[in-house]
Every structure is written in structure tokens, then in C-alpha cells.
JSON list of C-alpha atoms in Angstrom, two decimals:
[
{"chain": "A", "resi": 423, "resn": "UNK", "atom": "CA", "xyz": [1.76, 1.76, 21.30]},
{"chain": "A", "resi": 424, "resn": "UNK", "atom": "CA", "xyz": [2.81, 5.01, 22.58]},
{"chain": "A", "resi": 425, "resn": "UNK", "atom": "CA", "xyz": [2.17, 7.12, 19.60]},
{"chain": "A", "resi": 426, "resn": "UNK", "atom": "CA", "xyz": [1.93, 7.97, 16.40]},
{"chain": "A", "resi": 427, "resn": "UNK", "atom": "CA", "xyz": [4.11, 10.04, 13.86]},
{"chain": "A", "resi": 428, "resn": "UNK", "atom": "CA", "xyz": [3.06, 11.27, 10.45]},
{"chain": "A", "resi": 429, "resn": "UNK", "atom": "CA", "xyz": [6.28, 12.61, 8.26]},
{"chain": "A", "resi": 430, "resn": "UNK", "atom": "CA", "xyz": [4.99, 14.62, 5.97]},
{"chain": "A", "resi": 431, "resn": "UNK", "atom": "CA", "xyz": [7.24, 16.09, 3.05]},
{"chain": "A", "resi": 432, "resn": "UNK", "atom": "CA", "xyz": [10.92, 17.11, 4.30]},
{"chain": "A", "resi": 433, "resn": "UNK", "atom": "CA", "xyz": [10.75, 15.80, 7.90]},
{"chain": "A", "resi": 434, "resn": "UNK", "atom": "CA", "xyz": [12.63, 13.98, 10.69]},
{"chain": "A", "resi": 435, "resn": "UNK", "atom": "CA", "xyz": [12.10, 11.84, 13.37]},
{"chain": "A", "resi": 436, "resn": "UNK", "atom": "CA", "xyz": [14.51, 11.54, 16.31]},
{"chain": "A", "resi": 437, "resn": "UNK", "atom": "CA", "xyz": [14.80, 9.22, 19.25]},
{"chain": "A", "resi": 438, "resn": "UNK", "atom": "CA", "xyz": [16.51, 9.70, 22.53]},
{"chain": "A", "resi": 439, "resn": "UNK", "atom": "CA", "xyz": [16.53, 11.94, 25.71]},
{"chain": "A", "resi": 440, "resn": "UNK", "atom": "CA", "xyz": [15.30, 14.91, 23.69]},
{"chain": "A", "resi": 441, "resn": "UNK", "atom": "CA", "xyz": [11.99, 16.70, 23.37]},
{"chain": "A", "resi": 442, "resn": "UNK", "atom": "CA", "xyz": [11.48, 16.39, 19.90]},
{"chain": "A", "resi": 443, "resn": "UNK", "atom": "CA", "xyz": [11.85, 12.50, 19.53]},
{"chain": "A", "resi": 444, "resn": "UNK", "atom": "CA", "xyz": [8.94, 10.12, 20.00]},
{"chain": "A", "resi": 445, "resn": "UNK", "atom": "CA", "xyz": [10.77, 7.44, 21.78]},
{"chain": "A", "resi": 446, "resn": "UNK", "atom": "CA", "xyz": [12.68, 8.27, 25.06]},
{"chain": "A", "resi": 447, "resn": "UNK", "atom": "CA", "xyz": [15.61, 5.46, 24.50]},
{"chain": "A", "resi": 448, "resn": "UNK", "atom": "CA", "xyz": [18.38, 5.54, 27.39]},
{"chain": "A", "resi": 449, "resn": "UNK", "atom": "CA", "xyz": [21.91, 7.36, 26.11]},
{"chain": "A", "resi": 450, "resn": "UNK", "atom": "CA", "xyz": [23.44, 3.97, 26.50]},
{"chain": "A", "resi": 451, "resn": "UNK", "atom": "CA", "xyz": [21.46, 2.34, 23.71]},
{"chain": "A", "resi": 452, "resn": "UNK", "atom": "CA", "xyz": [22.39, 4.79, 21.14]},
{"chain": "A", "resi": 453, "resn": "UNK", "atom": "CA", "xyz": [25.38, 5.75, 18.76]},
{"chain": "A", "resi": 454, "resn": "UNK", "atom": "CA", "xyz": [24.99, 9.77, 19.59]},
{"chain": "A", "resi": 455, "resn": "UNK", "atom": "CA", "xyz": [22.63, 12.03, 21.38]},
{"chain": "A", "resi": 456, "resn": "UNK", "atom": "CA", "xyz": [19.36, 11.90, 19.38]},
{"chain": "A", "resi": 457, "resn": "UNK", "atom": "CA", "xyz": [19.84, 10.37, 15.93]},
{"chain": "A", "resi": 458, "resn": "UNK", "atom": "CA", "xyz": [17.83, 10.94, 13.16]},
{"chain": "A", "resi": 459, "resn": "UNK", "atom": "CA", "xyz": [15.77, 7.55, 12.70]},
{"chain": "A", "resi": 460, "resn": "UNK", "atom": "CA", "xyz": [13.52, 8.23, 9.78]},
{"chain": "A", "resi": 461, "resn": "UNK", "atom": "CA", "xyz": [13.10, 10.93, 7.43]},
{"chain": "A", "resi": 462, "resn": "UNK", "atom": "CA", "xyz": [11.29, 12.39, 4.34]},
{"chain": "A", "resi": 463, "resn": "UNK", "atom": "CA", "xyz": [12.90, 14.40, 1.65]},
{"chain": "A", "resi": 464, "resn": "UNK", "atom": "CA", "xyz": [10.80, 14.79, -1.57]},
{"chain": "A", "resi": 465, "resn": "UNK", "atom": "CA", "xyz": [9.36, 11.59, -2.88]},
{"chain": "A", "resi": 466, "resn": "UNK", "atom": "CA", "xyz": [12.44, 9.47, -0.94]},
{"chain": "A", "resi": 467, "resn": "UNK", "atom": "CA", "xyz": [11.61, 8.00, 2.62]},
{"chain": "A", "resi": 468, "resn": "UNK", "atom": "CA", "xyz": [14.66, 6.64, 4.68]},
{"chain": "A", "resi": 469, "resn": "UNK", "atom": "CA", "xyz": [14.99, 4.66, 7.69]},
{"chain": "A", "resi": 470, "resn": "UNK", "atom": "CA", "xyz": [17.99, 4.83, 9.78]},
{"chain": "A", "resi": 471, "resn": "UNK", "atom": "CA", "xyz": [19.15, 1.93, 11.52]},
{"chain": "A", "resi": 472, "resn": "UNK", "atom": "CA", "xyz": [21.43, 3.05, 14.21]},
{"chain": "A", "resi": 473, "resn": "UNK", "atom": "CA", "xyz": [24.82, 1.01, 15.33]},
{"chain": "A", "resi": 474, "resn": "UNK", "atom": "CA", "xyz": [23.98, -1.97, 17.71]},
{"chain": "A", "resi": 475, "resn": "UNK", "atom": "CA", "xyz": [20.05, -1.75, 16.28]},
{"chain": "A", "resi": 476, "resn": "UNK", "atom": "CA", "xyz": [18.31, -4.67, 14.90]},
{"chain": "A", "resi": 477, "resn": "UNK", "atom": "CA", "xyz": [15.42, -3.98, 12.05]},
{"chain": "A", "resi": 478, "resn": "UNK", "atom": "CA", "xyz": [13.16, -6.32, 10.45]},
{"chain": "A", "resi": 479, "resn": "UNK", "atom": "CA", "xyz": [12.26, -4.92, 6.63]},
{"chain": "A", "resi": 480, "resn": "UNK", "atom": "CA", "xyz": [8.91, -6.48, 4.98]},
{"chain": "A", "resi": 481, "resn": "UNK", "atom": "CA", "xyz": [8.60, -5.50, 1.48]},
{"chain": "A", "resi": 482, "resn": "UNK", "atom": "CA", "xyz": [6.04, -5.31, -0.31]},
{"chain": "A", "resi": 483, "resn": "UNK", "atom": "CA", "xyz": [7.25, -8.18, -2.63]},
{"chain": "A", "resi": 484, "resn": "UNK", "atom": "CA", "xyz": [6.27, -10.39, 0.43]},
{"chain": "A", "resi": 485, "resn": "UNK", "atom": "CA", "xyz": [9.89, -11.07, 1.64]},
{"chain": "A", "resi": 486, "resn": "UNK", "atom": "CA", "xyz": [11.29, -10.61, 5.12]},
{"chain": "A", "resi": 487, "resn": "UNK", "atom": "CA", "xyz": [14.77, -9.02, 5.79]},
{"chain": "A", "resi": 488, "resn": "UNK", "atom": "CA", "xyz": [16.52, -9.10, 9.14]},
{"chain": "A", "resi": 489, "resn": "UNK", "atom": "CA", "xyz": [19.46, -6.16, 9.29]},
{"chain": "A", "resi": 490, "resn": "UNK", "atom": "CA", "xyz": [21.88, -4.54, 11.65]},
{"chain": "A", "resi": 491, "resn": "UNK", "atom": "CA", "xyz": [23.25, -1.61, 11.97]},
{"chain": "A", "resi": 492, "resn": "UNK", "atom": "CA", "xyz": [24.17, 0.65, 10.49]},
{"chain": "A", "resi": 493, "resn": "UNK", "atom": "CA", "xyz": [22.20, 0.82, 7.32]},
{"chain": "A", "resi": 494, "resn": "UNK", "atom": "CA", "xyz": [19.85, 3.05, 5.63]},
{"chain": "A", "resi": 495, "resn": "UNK", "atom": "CA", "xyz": [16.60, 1.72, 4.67]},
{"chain": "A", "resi": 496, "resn": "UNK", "atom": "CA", "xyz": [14.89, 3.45, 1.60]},
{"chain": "A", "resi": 497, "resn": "UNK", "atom": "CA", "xyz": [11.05, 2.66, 1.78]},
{"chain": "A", "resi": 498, "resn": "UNK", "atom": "CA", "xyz": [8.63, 2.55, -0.67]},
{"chain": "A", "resi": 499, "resn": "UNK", "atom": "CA", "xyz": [4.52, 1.92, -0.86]},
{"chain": "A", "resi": 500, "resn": "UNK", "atom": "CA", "xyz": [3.84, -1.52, 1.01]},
{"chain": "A", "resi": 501, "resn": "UNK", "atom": "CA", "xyz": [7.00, -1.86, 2.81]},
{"chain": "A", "resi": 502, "resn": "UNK", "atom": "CA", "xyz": [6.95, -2.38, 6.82]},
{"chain": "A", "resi": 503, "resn": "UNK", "atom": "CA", "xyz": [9.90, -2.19, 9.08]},
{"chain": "A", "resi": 504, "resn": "UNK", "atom": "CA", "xyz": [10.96, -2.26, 12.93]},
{"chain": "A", "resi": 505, "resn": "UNK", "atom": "CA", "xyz": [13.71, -1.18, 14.42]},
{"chain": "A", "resi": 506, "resn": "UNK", "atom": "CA", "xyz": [13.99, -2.66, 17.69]},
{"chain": "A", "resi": 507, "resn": "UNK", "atom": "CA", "xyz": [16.48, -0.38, 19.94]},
{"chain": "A", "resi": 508, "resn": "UNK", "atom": "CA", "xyz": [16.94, -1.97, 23.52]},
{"chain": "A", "resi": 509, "resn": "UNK", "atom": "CA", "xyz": [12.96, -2.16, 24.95]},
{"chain": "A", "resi": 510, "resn": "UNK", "atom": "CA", "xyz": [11.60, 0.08, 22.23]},
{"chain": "A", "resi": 511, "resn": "UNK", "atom": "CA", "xyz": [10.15, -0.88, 18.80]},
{"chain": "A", "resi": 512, "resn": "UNK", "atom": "CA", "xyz": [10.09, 2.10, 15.99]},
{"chain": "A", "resi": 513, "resn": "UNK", "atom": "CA", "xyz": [7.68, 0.66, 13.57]},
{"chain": "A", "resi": 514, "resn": "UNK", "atom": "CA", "xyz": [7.62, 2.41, 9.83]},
{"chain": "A", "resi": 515, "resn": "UNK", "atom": "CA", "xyz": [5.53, 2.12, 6.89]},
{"chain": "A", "resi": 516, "resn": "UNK", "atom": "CA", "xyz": [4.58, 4.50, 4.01]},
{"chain": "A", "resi": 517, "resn": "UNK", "atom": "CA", "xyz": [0.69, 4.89, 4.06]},
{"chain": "A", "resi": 518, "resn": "UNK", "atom": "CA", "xyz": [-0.69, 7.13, 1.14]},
{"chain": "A", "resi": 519, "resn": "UNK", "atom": "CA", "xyz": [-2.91, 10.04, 2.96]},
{"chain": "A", "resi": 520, "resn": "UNK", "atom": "CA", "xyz": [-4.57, 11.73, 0.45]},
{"chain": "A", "resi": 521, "resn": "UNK", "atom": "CA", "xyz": [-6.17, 8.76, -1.18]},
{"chain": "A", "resi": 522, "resn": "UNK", "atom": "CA", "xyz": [-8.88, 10.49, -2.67]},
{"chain": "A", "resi": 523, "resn": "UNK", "atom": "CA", "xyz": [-6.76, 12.81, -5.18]},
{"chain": "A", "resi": 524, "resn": "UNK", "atom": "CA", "xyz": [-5.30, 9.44, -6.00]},
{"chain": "A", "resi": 525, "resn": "UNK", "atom": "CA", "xyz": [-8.41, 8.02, -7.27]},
{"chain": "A", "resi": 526, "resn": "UNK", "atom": "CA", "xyz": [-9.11, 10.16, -10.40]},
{"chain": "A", "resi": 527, "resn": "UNK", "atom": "CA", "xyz": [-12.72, 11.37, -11.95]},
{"chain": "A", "resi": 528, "resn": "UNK", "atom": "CA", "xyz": [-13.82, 7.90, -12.53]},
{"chain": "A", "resi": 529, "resn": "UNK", "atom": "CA", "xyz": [-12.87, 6.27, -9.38]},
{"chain": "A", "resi": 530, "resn": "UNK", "atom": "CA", "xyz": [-15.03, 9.51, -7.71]},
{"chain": "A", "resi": 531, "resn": "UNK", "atom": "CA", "xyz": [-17.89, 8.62, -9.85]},
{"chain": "A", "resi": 532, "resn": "UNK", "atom": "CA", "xyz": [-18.52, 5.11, -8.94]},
{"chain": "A", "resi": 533, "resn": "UNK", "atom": "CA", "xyz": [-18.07, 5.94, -5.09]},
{"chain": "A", "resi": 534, "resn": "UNK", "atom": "CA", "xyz": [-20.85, 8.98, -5.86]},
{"chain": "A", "resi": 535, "resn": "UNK", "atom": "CA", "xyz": [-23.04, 6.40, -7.84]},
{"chain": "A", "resi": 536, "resn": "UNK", "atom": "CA", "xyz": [-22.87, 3.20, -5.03]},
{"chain": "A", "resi": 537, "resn": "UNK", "atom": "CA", "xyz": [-23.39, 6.52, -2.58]},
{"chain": "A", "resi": 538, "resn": "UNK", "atom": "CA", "xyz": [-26.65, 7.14, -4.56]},
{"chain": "A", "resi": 539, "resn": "UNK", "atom": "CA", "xyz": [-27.86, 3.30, -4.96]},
{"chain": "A", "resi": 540, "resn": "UNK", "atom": "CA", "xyz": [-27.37, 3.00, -1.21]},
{"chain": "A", "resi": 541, "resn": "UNK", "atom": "CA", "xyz": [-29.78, 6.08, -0.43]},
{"chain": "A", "resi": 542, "resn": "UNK", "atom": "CA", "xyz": [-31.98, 5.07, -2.60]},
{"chain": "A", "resi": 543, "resn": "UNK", "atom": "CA", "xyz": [-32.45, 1.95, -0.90]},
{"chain": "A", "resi": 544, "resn": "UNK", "atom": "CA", "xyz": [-32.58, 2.98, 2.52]},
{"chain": "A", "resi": 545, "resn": "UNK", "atom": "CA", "xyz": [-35.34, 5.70, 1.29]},
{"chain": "A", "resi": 546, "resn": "UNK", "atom": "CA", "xyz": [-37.25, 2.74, -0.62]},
{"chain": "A", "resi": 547, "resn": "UNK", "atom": "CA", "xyz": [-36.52, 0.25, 2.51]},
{"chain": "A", "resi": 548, "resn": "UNK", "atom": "CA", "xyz": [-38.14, 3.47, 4.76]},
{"chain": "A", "resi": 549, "resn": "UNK", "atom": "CA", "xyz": [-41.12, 3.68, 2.18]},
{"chain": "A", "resi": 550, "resn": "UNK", "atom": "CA", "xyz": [-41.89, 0.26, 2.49]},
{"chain": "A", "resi": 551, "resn": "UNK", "atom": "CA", "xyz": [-41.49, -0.40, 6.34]},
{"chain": "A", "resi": 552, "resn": "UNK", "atom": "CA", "xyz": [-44.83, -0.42, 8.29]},
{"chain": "A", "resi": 553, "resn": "UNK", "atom": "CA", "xyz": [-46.24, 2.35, 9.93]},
{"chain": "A", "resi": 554, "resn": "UNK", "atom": "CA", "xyz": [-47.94, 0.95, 13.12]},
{"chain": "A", "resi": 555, "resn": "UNK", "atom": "CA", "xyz": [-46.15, -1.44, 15.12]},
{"chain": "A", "resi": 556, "resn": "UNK", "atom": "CA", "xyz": [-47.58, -4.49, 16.28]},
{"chain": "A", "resi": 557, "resn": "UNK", "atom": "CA", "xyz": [-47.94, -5.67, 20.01]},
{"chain": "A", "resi": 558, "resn": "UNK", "atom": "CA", "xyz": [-47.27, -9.17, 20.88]},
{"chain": "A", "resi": 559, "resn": "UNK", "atom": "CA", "xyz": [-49.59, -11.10, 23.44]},
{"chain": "A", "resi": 560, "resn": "UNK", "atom": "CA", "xyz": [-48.89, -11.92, 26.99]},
{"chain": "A", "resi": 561, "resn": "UNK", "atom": "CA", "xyz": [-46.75, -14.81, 27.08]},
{"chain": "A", "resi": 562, "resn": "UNK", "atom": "CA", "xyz": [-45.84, -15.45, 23.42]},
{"chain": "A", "resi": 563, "resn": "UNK", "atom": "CA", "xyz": [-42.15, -15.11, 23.20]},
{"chain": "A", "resi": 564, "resn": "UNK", "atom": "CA", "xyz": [-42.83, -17.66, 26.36]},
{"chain": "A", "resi": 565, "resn": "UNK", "atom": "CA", "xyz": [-44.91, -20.22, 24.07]},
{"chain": "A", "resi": 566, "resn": "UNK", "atom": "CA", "xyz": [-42.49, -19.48, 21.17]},
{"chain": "A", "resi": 567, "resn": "UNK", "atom": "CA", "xyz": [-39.34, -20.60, 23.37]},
{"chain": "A", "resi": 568, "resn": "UNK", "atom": "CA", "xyz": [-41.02, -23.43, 24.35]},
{"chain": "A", "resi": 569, "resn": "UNK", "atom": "CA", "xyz": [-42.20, -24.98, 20.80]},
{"chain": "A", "resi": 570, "resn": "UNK", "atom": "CA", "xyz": [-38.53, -24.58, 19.90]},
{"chain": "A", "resi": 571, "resn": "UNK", "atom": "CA", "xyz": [-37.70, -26.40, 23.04]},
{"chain": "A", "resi": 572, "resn": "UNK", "atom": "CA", "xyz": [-39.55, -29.26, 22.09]},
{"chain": "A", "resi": 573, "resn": "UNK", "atom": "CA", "xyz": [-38.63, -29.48, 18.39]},
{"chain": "A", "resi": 574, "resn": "UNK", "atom": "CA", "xyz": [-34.99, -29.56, 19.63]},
{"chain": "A", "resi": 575, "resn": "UNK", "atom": "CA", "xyz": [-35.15, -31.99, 22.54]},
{"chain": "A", "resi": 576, "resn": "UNK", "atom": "CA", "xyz": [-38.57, -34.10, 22.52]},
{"chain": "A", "resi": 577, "resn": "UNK", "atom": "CA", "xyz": [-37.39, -35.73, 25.20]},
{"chain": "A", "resi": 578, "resn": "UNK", "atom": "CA", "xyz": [-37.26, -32.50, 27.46]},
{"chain": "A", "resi": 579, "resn": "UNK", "atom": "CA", "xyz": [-39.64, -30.94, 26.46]},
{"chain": "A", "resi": 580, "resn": "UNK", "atom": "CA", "xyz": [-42.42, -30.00, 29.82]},
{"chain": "A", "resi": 581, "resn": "UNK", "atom": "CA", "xyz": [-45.40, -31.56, 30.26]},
{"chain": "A", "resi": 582, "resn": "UNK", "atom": "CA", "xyz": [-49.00, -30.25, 29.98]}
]
């Protein structure tokens, strides 16, 4: 992966030999200059599949769609698609960003309440945890390796 593109409302992406596009893809791969491959414009999202390009489309209904172009591609929520143009791979996908407006007053009280539950048990946990720590003897973790030892594999174990 080479980067990463958010469109936000009314925006473009372009590829080819231009500084604006976020894939460098050689003049000879491509119908014109810099074509617009993807772009935003209100609530509509649009992926343009050049000439000569192949594109993969998974909906979100759980089917897979091979195309070529050229063909416009109207996204929605849940849909993936590649376009694969010579050696580079445009991957697209509508991911929601402001995912907490989308969860309304009650979806923002049960996140505060778990948020309180969970502080309250790491303060209780912290409450109840022991002050002093202890010290283990010389040799112990030794002794407790070897009791294992012989539980597992009587017939290994060392002798005394």
C-alpha cells in the first residue's frame, strides 16, 4: 500500500503522471492524461473504470462482480471494489467517519455506562490488590519446574 485517500464531500481522485493523483500509472495505460477515477458529489460516490481497466465490485449483498471498462460504479455502505490498471490496484470502499454522530443519545449512553462499569472495576480490582509484595525463596521457581517435570514425564524425571 502506497497510500491512503479520504474523499470527503464534493471531491476527486485522479491517477496518472500528475501531481494531484495518488497513483503514478504510465500514459500508455490510460484513456487520457489523468482521469478522474473516483469521486464524491453529495450523498453519491462513483467509481470510474477507465477503458482497458479491469474492476472487481463486492457488494455488500455478498456478491462478486468482475467489469471492464468503461463503466461507472455507484457505491454505497459495504461495497468494495478494485480497479486494477496495468501494475497498480485502486482499491475503494465507503467507510462512515463520523460514527459517533451516527450513534444517537442512547447508543452514547451505554458506551458512557460500560465506560463507568469498567472504572469501577479497575478501581475495585486496585482496592483489593495487595499492598506488599511477596519475595520468593532461592531456588523455588527451580523446585517448581521440576515437580512439573516429574508429573509430566515420571520417567525423566532426575534423581535425588
Amino acid at each position: 500500500m502506497i497510500g491512503v485517500r479520504h474523499l470527503l464531500a464534493e471531491g476527486r481522485a485522479y491517477i496518472g503522471d500528475t501531481p494531484g493523483s495518488i497513483a503514478r500509472v504510465p500514459s500508455g495505460e490510460l484513456d487520457r492524461a489523468a482521469p478522474v477515477i473516483a469521486e464524491v458529489t453529495g450523498a453519491r460516490y462513483v467509481l470510474h473504470v477507465p477503458r482497458r481497466t479491469r474492476a472487481r465490485l463486492h457488494g455488500a449483498d455478498g456478491l462478486g462482480r468482475l467489469l471492464t471498462g468503461p463503466v461507472d460504479i455507484e457505491l454505497r455502505e459495504g461495497d468494495r471494489a478494485v480497479l486494477v490498471i496495468g501494475p497498480v490496484q485502486v482499491r475503494a470502499q465507503i467507510v462512515p467517519i463520523e460514527i459517533i454522530s451516527r450513534l444517537g443519545s442512547s447508543g452514547l449512553r451505554w458506551i458512557g455506562l460500560l465506560g463507568a462499569l469498567y472504572i469501577t472495576a479497575l478501581a475495585i480490582c486496585a482496592a483489593l490488590a495487595p499492598r506488599d509484595r511477596a519475595r520468593l525463596d532461592e531456588g523455588s521457581i527451580r523446585r517448581a519446574v521440576g515437580a512439573a517435570a516429574a508429573q509430566l514425564w515420571p520417567e525423566r524425571a532426575p534423581a535425588r
